Amino acid sequence: MSSERLIYLPLGGAGEIGMNAYVYGYGPQGRERLVLVDLGVTFPDMDTTPGVDLIMPDMTWLKDRADRLEGIFITHGHEDHIGAIAHMYAHLKVPVYARAFTANLARRKMEEAGHDPANVHTVQAWPEVTKLGPFTIGVAPMSHSIPESGGLVIDSPAGRVVHTGDFKLDPNPLVGEPFDPEMWSEIAKDGVQALVCDSTNVFSQHPGRSEAELPEEITKLFSEAKGLVAATTFASNVARVKTLAEAGVKAGRSVVLLGRAMRRMIEAAVETGVLVDFPKTISPEDAGNVPRDNLMLITTGSQGERRAATAQLARGKYRGLELKEGDLFLFSSKTIPGNEKGVIRIINQFSEMGVDVVDDSSGLYHVSGHANRPDLEEIHRLLKPKMLIPMHGEHRHLRQHARLGEEKGIASAVVVNGMMMDLTGDAPKVTEWIETGRTYLDGTVKYGAMDGIVRDRIRMALNGHVVVTVILDEEDEPLGEPWCDVKGLPETGSSKAALVDVMEEDLNQFLMRAGAKTLRDDDKLEQELRRIARQSAFSEIGKKPEVTVVVSRMR
């Protein structure tokens, strides 16, 4: 029996939606040559990660084995698949491979981070392949909500793996390639050892819908609108942006693109030849010369992002443009779970202005970029894999998708981040557990989720913060009274006296009674002062704040 094996290890994206990073390896145990598929981010929220800018997978396991890493393949240009490339590249330093549109986005990210964009290599669509160590990898076109999304055909001595990436079965996606069942049947004819498959929409029972179903309804909506019309969608959904722009033009409106990400995506699509015949747009400055009922805005910020164009319009103005009573705003997008608060806040702000808001609830103005259950079953039928590994989904999605595979007689497994799977035999089996986690980008610094920084930040936000300062003289005696600086706490408590005065009095009483041994020991003194400050605050306001003690000694 061969000692070499084919392994699969998700470091992100399995058991969650976002932050995708999947490792494949082939070779002797512990000496496998490796490839990484995707390296994405997820986004923070004020409840659990206040102040954090981006969240990335913990790549420690792969960094420690970077000498065995052959390269990185990117399936498509969504941030949850490409967003961490430039941030992590310094630790991995291997070639990056992607199709032209995705490679264009990756090079921009690399340049912004000070890396050589030449390390990103453009590959052509299947049947062209790239040889990386024991692997031969091709990118087979898949329709999705961004151009040039690709499923990876990964060949090794242990057989063929198909890694779908994100996909839908769209025969007419308007921009990009349609789903090609004949191509996939051809890919599968010699056998598929494992199908590693998108699970996002496994609970949706009806077949997925085509992007081509939207233009007529969107054009009708815009034509019947009275005032200014605005719409938001994912900037990366180039087909939808084109549909919105064309609908605006057909409705007799001049089109304005608002938001840096929107312009960057359209530029990349035009530069790489993915997007042709995009309607002419005008600048925000020129929009002021156009009557309001002849104007159409396409904006970033469909997920309620506070700094995006949509949120700024909801707060007042953006680039000199504003919405007024009687205007129409369309969300041509689905709200990602977790973003509901931000989106609802914007909808209410528009409502207060008298703006009419239309969302995707009717199904007329948005279609998903992910395969629904009948579409997943069709992929299973086309590829006839020996085994199925669901990915790109929360645990409930993975479990349901695995159950779907088992019902069809496919050996299936629920695999979450950190589960190293051996795909060499007739069924997937766990061979090792790897510690995984998250890396936070906070300003310009990266640190681990377990470092305690965000935890401290949350505790300060919940409980407030007090700085206690004490000065001791050369004899280790208090020089004056201690004083407190307070942030995020009420000024007065139950005694109706100033909170600071109460705390300082209690701290001073303690210092007056403290023995010489305590006064000489900084650690002991800090511990006691912290305890007294928290206790004093609790008796006044019912909260125990975070306390920082500064002991200064005159020497």
mmCIF file of C-alpha atoms in Angstrom, residues 235-532:
data_model
loop_
_atom_site.group_PDB
_atom_site.id
_atom_site.type_symbol
_atom_site.label_atom_id
_atom_site.label_comp_id
_atom_site.label_asym_id
_atom_site.label_seq_id
_atom_site.Cartn_x
_atom_site.Cartn_y
_atom_site.Cartn_z
ATOM 1 C CA ALA A 235 -19.542 46.297 -6.457
ATOM 2 C CA SER A 236 -18.068 42.988 -7.611
ATOM 3 C CA ASN A 237 -21.340 41.938 -9.253
ATOM 4 C CA VAL A 238 -20.313 43.498 -12.555
ATOM 5 C CA ALA A 239 -23.241 41.938 -14.431
ATOM 6 C CA ARG A 240 -25.716 43.516 -11.991
ATOM 7 C CA VAL A 241 -24.011 46.904 -12.152
ATOM 8 C CA LYS A 242 -24.293 46.741 -15.951
ATOM 9 C CA THR A 243 -27.948 45.695 -15.706
ATOM 10 C CA LEU A 244 -28.700 48.630 -13.388
ATOM 11 C CA ALA A 245 -26.837 51.092 -15.625
ATOM 12 C CA GLU A 246 -28.556 49.860 -18.778
ATOM 13 C CA ALA A 247 -31.963 50.002 -17.068
ATOM 14 C CA GLY A 248 -31.243 53.578 -16.039
ATOM 15 C CA VAL A 249 -30.308 54.577 -19.592
ATOM 16 C CA LYS A 250 -33.429 52.880 -21.017
ATOM 17 C CA ALA A 251 -35.482 54.852 -18.490
ATOM 18 C CA GLY A 252 -33.972 58.074 -19.861
ATOM 19 C CA ARG A 253 -31.549 58.684 -16.994
ATOM 20 C CA SER A 254 -27.902 59.726 -16.787
ATOM 21 C CA VAL A 255 -25.886 57.255 -14.717
ATOM 22 C CA VAL A 256 -23.425 58.097 -11.921
ATOM 23 C CA LEU A 257 -21.189 55.505 -10.241
ATOM 24 C CA LEU A 258 -20.588 56.356 -6.577
ATOM 25 C CA GLY A 259 -17.942 54.652 -4.445
ATOM 26 C CA ARG A 260 -14.304 53.750 -5.023
ATOM 27 C CA ALA A 261 -14.900 49.983 -5.048
ATOM 28 C CA MET A 262 -17.592 50.333 -7.728
ATOM 29 C CA ARG A 263 -15.300 52.288 -10.057
ATOM 30 C CA ARG A 264 -12.357 49.940 -9.367
ATOM 31 C CA MET A 265 -14.372 46.828 -10.255
ATOM 32 C CA ILE A 266 -15.732 48.312 -13.474
ATOM 33 C CA GLU A 267 -12.242 49.474 -14.464
ATOM 34 C CA ALA A 268 -10.800 45.997 -13.836
ATOM 35 C CA ALA A 269 -13.601 44.364 -15.842
ATOM 36 C CA VAL A 270 -13.064 46.726 -18.788
ATOM 37 C CA GLU A 271 -9.251 46.403 -18.659
ATOM 38 C CA THR A 272 -9.430 42.610 -18.819
ATOM 39 C CA GLY A 273 -12.056 42.507 -21.548
ATOM 40 C CA VAL A 274 -14.690 40.917 -19.307
ATOM 41 C CA LEU A 275 -17.013 43.904 -19.630
ATOM 42 C CA VAL A 276 -17.905 45.459 -22.979
ATOM 43 C CA ASP A 277 -20.446 48.095 -23.990
ATOM 44 C CA PHE A 278 -20.880 49.457 -20.464
ATOM 45 C CA PRO A 279 -23.175 52.515 -20.659
ATOM 46 C CA LYS A 280 -21.594 55.938 -20.556
ATOM 47 C CA THR A 281 -21.544 57.485 -17.086
ATOM 48 C CA ILE A 282 -21.210 61.036 -15.827
ATOM 49 C CA SER A 283 -19.261 62.401 -12.860
ATOM 50 C CA PRO A 284 -20.905 63.394 -9.569
ATOM 51 C CA GLU A 285 -19.952 66.992 -10.356
ATOM 52 C CA ASP A 286 -21.784 66.941 -13.697
ATOM 53 C CA ALA A 287 -24.806 65.290 -12.085
ATOM 54 C CA GLY A 288 -25.712 68.640 -10.546
ATOM 55 C CA ASN A 289 -26.623 69.897 -14.028
ATOM 56 C CA VAL A 290 -29.063 67.025 -14.690
ATOM 57 C CA PRO A 291 -32.749 67.249 -13.650
ATOM 58 C CA ARG A 292 -33.430 64.923 -10.722
ATOM 59 C CA ASP A 293 -35.965 62.804 -12.586
ATOM 60 C CA ASN A 294 -33.333 62.147 -15.273
ATOM 61 C CA LEU A 295 -30.663 60.959 -12.808
ATOM 62 C CA MET A 296 -29.623 57.469 -11.686
ATOM 63 C CA LEU A 297 -27.038 56.713 -8.969
ATOM 64 C CA ILE A 298 -25.366 53.315 -8.541
ATOM 65 C CA THR A 299 -23.755 53.155 -5.120
ATOM 66 C CA THR A 300 -21.516 50.983 -2.978
ATOM 67 C CA GLY A 301 -22.620 49.822 0.475
ATOM 68 C CA SER A 302 -25.369 47.246 -0.069
ATOM 69 C CA GLN A 303 -24.456 45.637 3.273
ATOM 70 C CA GLY A 304 -24.830 48.797 5.340
ATOM 71 C CA GLU A 305 -21.113 49.624 5.519
ATOM 72 C CA ARG A 306 -20.880 52.919 7.408
ATOM 73 C CA ARG A 307 -18.298 54.588 5.180
ATOM 74 C CA ALA A 308 -19.751 53.476 1.833
ATOM 75 C CA ALA A 309 -21.713 55.753 -0.494
ATOM 76 C CA THR A 310 -25.151 54.358 0.466
ATOM 77 C CA ALA A 311 -24.674 55.025 4.186
ATOM 78 C CA GLN A 312 -23.355 58.532 3.511
ATOM 79 C CA LEU A 313 -26.359 59.343 1.313
ATOM 80 C CA ALA A 314 -28.601 58.051 4.120
ATOM 81 C CA ARG A 315 -26.869 60.435 6.550
ATOM 82 C CA GLY A 316 -27.163 63.455 4.245
ATOM 83 C CA LYS A 317 -24.865 64.026 1.276
ATOM 84 C CA TYR A 318 -22.203 62.215 -0.723
ATOM 85 C CA ARG A 319 -20.052 63.964 -3.341
ATOM 86 C CA GLY A 320 -22.535 66.855 -3.362
ATOM 87 C CA LEU A 321 -25.505 64.578 -4.104
ATOM 88 C CA GLU A 322 -28.480 63.966 -1.824
ATOM 89 C CA LEU A 323 -31.782 62.103 -1.832
ATOM 90 C CA LYS A 324 -35.104 63.832 -1.172
ATOM 91 C CA GLU A 325 -38.755 63.028 -0.609
ATOM 92 C CA GLY A 326 -40.238 61.087 -3.521
ATOM 93 C CA ASP A 327 -36.911 59.593 -4.676
ATOM 94 C CA LEU A 328 -36.478 55.826 -5.061
ATOM 95 C CA PHE A 329 -33.708 53.655 -3.601
ATOM 96 C CA LEU A 330 -33.309 50.004 -4.682
ATOM 97 C CA PHE A 331 -31.361 47.329 -2.806
ATOM 98 C CA SER A 332 -30.534 44.971 -5.695
ATOM 99 C CA SER A 333 -28.811 42.597 -3.312
ATOM 100 C CA LYS A 334 -29.352 40.132 -0.512
ATOM 101 C CA THR A 335 -28.399 41.136 3.027
ATOM 102 C CA ILE A 336 -25.687 38.812 4.313
ATOM 103 C CA PRO A 337 -26.574 37.377 7.752
ATOM 104 C CA GLY A 338 -25.045 39.610 10.414
ATOM 105 C CA ASN A 339 -25.444 42.812 8.377
ATOM 106 C CA GLU A 340 -29.167 43.271 9.003
ATOM 107 C CA LYS A 341 -28.758 46.034 11.611
ATOM 108 C CA GLY A 342 -26.713 48.257 9.336
ATOM 109 C CA VAL A 343 -29.052 47.809 6.380
ATOM 110 C CA ILE A 344 -32.196 48.417 8.449
ATOM 111 C CA ARG A 345 -30.632 51.550 9.927
ATOM 112 C CA ILE A 346 -30.065 52.924 6.401
ATOM 113 C CA ILE A 347 -33.590 51.989 5.275
ATOM 114 C CA ASN A 348 -35.045 53.867 8.249
ATOM 115 C CA GLN A 349 -32.849 56.903 7.553
ATOM 116 C CA PHE A 350 -34.093 56.969 3.960
ATOM 117 C CA SER A 351 -37.654 56.552 5.208
ATOM 118 C CA GLU A 352 -37.277 59.603 7.439
ATOM 119 C CA MET A 353 -36.257 61.566 4.321
ATOM 120 C CA GLY A 354 -39.372 60.393 2.489
ATOM 121 C CA VAL A 355 -37.369 58.181 0.132
ATOM 122 C CA ASP A 356 -39.153 55.033 -1.108
ATOM 123 C CA VAL A 357 -36.987 51.936 -0.522
ATOM 124 C CA VAL A 358 -37.370 48.716 -2.512
ATOM 125 C CA ASP A 359 -35.516 45.545 -1.468
ATOM 126 C CA ASP A 360 -35.070 42.011 -2.826
ATOM 127 C CA SER A 361 -38.015 40.495 -0.924
ATOM 128 C CA SER A 362 -40.176 40.300 -4.066
ATOM 129 C CA GLY A 363 -37.521 38.311 -5.930
ATOM 130 C CA LEU A 364 -37.848 40.680 -8.893
ATOM 131 C CA TYR A 365 -34.644 42.643 -8.444
ATOM 132 C CA HIS A 366 -32.008 40.177 -7.208
ATOM 133 C CA VAL A 367 -30.865 36.613 -7.858
ATOM 134 C CA SER A 368 -28.340 34.710 -5.767
ATOM 135 C CA GLY A 369 -24.885 33.832 -7.002
ATOM 136 C CA HIS A 370 -24.933 30.453 -5.247
ATOM 137 C CA ALA A 371 -26.390 27.086 -6.258
ATOM 138 C CA ASN A 372 -29.652 26.067 -4.613
ATOM 139 C CA ARG A 373 -30.385 22.472 -3.551
ATOM 140 C CA PRO A 374 -31.641 21.254 -6.965
ATOM 141 C CA ASP A 375 -28.524 22.790 -8.573
ATOM 142 C CA LEU A 376 -26.247 21.045 -6.076
ATOM 143 C CA GLU A 377 -27.987 17.774 -6.886
ATOM 144 C CA GLU A 378 -27.354 18.444 -10.580
ATOM 145 C CA ILE A 379 -23.626 18.944 -9.915
ATOM 146 C CA HIS A 380 -23.560 15.678 -7.950
ATOM 147 C CA ARG A 381 -25.237 13.956 -10.917
ATOM 148 C CA LEU A 382 -22.869 15.460 -13.492
ATOM 149 C CA LEU A 383 -19.629 14.765 -11.631
ATOM 150 C CA LYS A 384 -20.526 11.452 -9.937
ATOM 151 C CA PRO A 385 -17.820 11.882 -7.272
ATOM 152 C CA LYS A 386 -16.582 9.028 -5.116
ATOM 153 C CA MET A 387 -16.777 11.347 -2.097
ATOM 154 C CA LEU A 388 -18.319 14.715 -1.230
ATOM 155 C CA ILE A 389 -16.828 17.360 1.078
ATOM 156 C CA PRO A 390 -19.201 20.305 1.603
ATOM 157 C CA MET A 391 -17.493 23.691 2.104
ATOM 158 C CA HIS A 392 -18.361 27.409 2.097
ATOM 159 C CA GLY A 393 -21.114 27.331 4.673
ATOM 160 C CA GLU A 394 -21.987 27.394 8.327
ATOM 161 C CA HIS A 395 -22.089 24.046 10.117
ATOM 162 C CA ARG A 396 -25.810 23.620 9.414
ATOM 163 C CA HIS A 397 -25.161 24.089 5.677
ATOM 164 C CA LEU A 398 -22.316 21.571 5.658
ATOM 165 C CA ARG A 399 -24.365 19.006 7.571
ATOM 166 C CA GLN A 400 -27.378 19.341 5.288
ATOM 167 C CA HIS A 401 -25.217 19.135 2.167
ATOM 168 C CA ALA A 402 -23.416 16.025 3.460
ATOM 169 C CA ARG A 403 -26.807 14.453 4.180
ATOM 170 C CA LEU A 404 -27.835 15.234 0.596
ATOM 171 C CA GLY A 405 -24.747 13.408 -0.673
ATOM 172 C CA GLU A 406 -25.297 10.394 1.557
ATOM 173 C CA GLU A 407 -28.873 10.084 0.294
ATOM 174 C CA LYS A 408 -27.442 9.708 -3.217
ATOM 175 C CA GLY A 409 -24.938 7.079 -2.110
ATOM 176 C CA ILE A 410 -21.911 9.414 -2.093
ATOM 177 C CA ALA A 411 -19.480 8.989 0.824
ATOM 178 C CA SER A 412 -19.757 12.396 2.513
ATOM 179 C CA ALA A 413 -18.240 14.112 5.536
ATOM 180 C CA VAL A 414 -18.868 17.287 7.521
ATOM 181 C CA VAL A 415 -15.444 18.931 7.588
ATOM 182 C CA VAL A 416 -14.832 22.134 9.569
ATOM 183 C CA ASN A 417 -11.767 24.325 9.907
ATOM 184 C CA GLY A 418 -8.796 22.416 11.258
ATOM 185 C CA MET A 419 -9.925 18.916 10.225
ATOM 186 C CA MET A 420 -7.235 17.372 8.036
ATOM 187 C CA MET A 421 -8.885 14.781 5.784
ATOM 188 C CA ASP A 422 -7.285 11.906 3.931
ATOM 189 C CA LEU A 423 -8.999 11.677 0.538
ATOM 190 C CA THR A 424 -6.926 8.782 -0.772
ATOM 191 C CA GLY A 425 -9.330 5.884 -0.158
ATOM 192 C CA ASP A 426 -12.983 5.183 -0.859
ATOM 193 C CA ALA A 427 -14.291 7.540 1.846
ATOM 194 C CA PRO A 428 -12.934 10.677 3.525
ATOM 195 C CA LYS A 429 -11.370 10.103 6.926
ATOM 196 C CA VAL A 430 -9.996 12.433 9.588
ATOM 197 C CA THR A 431 -6.258 12.032 9.902
ATOM 198 C CA GLU A 432 -5.343 14.968 12.144
ATOM 199 C CA TRP A 433 -6.755 18.000 13.937
ATOM 200 C CA ILE A 434 -4.976 21.332 13.355
ATOM 201 C CA GLU A 435 -5.382 24.349 15.623
ATOM 202 C CA THR A 436 -6.992 27.152 13.606
ATOM 203 C CA GLY A 437 -8.210 30.600 14.495
ATOM 204 C CA ARG A 438 -8.419 34.168 13.323
ATOM 205 C CA THR A 439 -5.952 36.957 12.680
ATOM 206 C CA TYR A 440 -7.134 40.537 13.152
ATOM 207 C CA LEU A 441 -5.901 43.476 11.109
ATOM 208 C CA ASP A 442 -6.203 46.401 13.495
ATOM 209 C CA GLY A 443 -4.869 49.572 11.913
ATOM 210 C CA THR A 444 -1.496 48.490 10.567
ATOM 211 C CA VAL A 445 -0.924 45.689 13.090
ATOM 212 C CA LYS A 446 -1.931 42.024 12.886
ATOM 213 C CA TYR A 447 -2.549 39.924 15.993
ATOM 214 C CA GLY A 448 -4.347 36.762 16.990
ATOM 215 C CA ALA A 449 -7.924 36.562 18.162
ATOM 216 C CA MET A 450 -6.712 34.996 21.420
ATOM 217 C CA ASP A 451 -4.216 37.771 22.223
ATOM 218 C CA GLY A 452 -6.775 39.477 24.470
ATOM 219 C CA ILE A 453 -6.670 42.900 22.809
ATOM 220 C CA VAL A 454 -10.215 42.860 21.477
ATOM 221 C CA ARG A 455 -11.442 41.214 24.673
ATOM 222 C CA ASP A 456 -10.003 44.126 26.685
ATOM 223 C CA ARG A 457 -11.547 46.591 24.251
ATOM 224 C CA ILE A 458 -14.965 44.984 24.678
ATOM 225 C CA ARG A 459 -14.622 44.964 28.450
ATOM 226 C CA MET A 460 -13.763 48.680 28.447
ATOM 227 C CA ALA A 461 -16.759 49.360 26.203
ATOM 228 C CA LEU A 462 -19.076 47.393 28.493
ATOM 229 C CA ASN A 463 -17.737 48.541 31.851
ATOM 230 C CA GLY A 464 -15.955 51.866 31.371
ATOM 231 C CA HIS A 465 -12.384 52.636 32.367
ATOM 232 C CA VAL A 466 -10.672 54.271 35.353
ATOM 233 C CA VAL A 467 -7.033 55.330 35.679
ATOM 234 C CA VAL A 468 -5.866 55.538 39.304
ATOM 235 C CA THR A 469 -2.649 57.501 39.913
ATOM 236 C CA VAL A 470 -0.666 57.391 43.172
ATOM 237 C CA ILE A 471 2.640 59.106 43.997
ATOM 238 C CA LEU A 472 4.894 57.805 46.811
ATOM 239 C CA ASP A 473 7.875 59.674 48.255
ATOM 240 C CA GLU A 474 11.388 58.397 49.019
ATOM 241 C CA GLU A 475 10.115 56.888 52.279
ATOM 242 C CA ASP A 476 7.363 54.951 50.452
ATOM 243 C CA GLU A 477 4.730 57.216 51.948
ATOM 244 C CA PRO A 478 1.814 58.657 49.875
ATOM 245 C CA LEU A 479 2.634 62.097 48.498
ATOM 246 C CA GLY A 480 -0.767 63.747 48.422
ATOM 247 C CA GLU A 481 -3.982 61.909 47.700
ATOM 248 C CA PRO A 482 -4.619 59.480 44.806
ATOM 249 C CA TRP A 483 -6.648 60.765 41.864
ATOM 250 C CA CYS A 484 -8.849 59.127 39.252
ATOM 251 C CA ASP A 485 -9.464 59.776 35.546
ATOM 252 C CA VAL A 486 -12.744 58.245 34.404
ATOM 253 C CA LYS A 487 -13.980 57.373 30.895
ATOM 254 C CA GLY A 488 -17.371 55.958 29.947
ATOM 255 C CA LEU A 489 -18.964 56.116 33.426
ATOM 256 C CA PRO A 490 -21.745 58.279 34.922
ATOM 257 C CA GLU A 491 -20.620 61.418 36.753
ATOM 258 C CA THR A 492 -22.651 60.651 39.886
ATOM 259 C CA GLY A 493 -23.888 57.501 41.604
ATOM 260 C CA SER A 494 -26.283 56.421 44.333
ATOM 261 C CA SER A 495 -24.802 58.773 46.950
ATOM 262 C CA LYS A 496 -25.462 61.779 44.647
ATOM 263 C CA ALA A 497 -21.826 62.795 45.094
ATOM 264 C CA ALA A 498 -19.404 62.952 42.190
ATOM 265 C CA LEU A 499 -18.274 59.401 41.349
ATOM 266 C CA VAL A 500 -14.644 60.509 41.093
ATOM 267 C CA ASP A 501 -14.782 62.110 44.554
ATOM 268 C CA VAL A 502 -16.241 58.953 46.130
ATOM 269 C CA MET A 503 -13.624 56.723 44.526
ATOM 270 C CA GLU A 504 -10.738 59.019 45.436
ATOM 271 C CA GLU A 505 -11.928 59.194 49.061
ATOM 272 C CA ASP A 506 -12.170 55.392 49.334
ATOM 273 C CA LEU A 507 -8.715 54.985 47.754
ATOM 274 C CA ASN A 508 -7.221 57.585 50.091
ATOM 275 C CA GLN A 509 -8.748 55.865 53.135
ATOM 276 C CA PHE A 510 -7.107 52.622 52.023
ATOM 277 C CA LEU A 511 -3.694 54.308 51.548
ATOM 278 C CA MET A 512 -3.882 55.860 55.015
ATOM 279 C CA ARG A 513 -4.415 52.394 56.528
ATOM 280 C CA ALA A 514 -2.010 50.463 54.326
ATOM 281 C CA GLY A 515 0.998 48.879 55.991
ATOM 282 C CA ALA A 516 4.618 49.564 55.029
ATOM 283 C CA LYS A 517 4.938 46.124 53.368
ATOM 284 C CA THR A 518 2.059 46.861 50.986
ATOM 285 C CA LEU A 519 3.322 50.362 50.210
ATOM 286 C CA ARG A 520 6.758 48.997 49.234
ATOM 287 C CA ASP A 521 5.333 46.318 46.896
ATOM 288 C CA ASP A 522 4.145 47.752 43.556
ATOM 289 C CA ASP A 523 2.268 44.597 42.550
ATOM 290 C CA LYS A 524 0.463 44.296 45.857
ATOM 291 C CA LEU A 525 -0.347 48.001 45.909
ATOM 292 C CA GLU A 526 -1.736 47.949 42.351
ATOM 293 C CA GLN A 527 -3.838 44.883 43.133
ATOM 294 C CA GLU A 528 -5.391 46.480 46.203
ATOM 295 C CA LEU A 529 -5.995 49.876 44.571
ATOM 296 C CA ARG A 530 -7.675 48.152 41.632
ATOM 297 C CA ARG A 531 -9.888 46.143 43.978
ATOM 298 C CA ILE A 532 -10.894 49.241 45.998
#
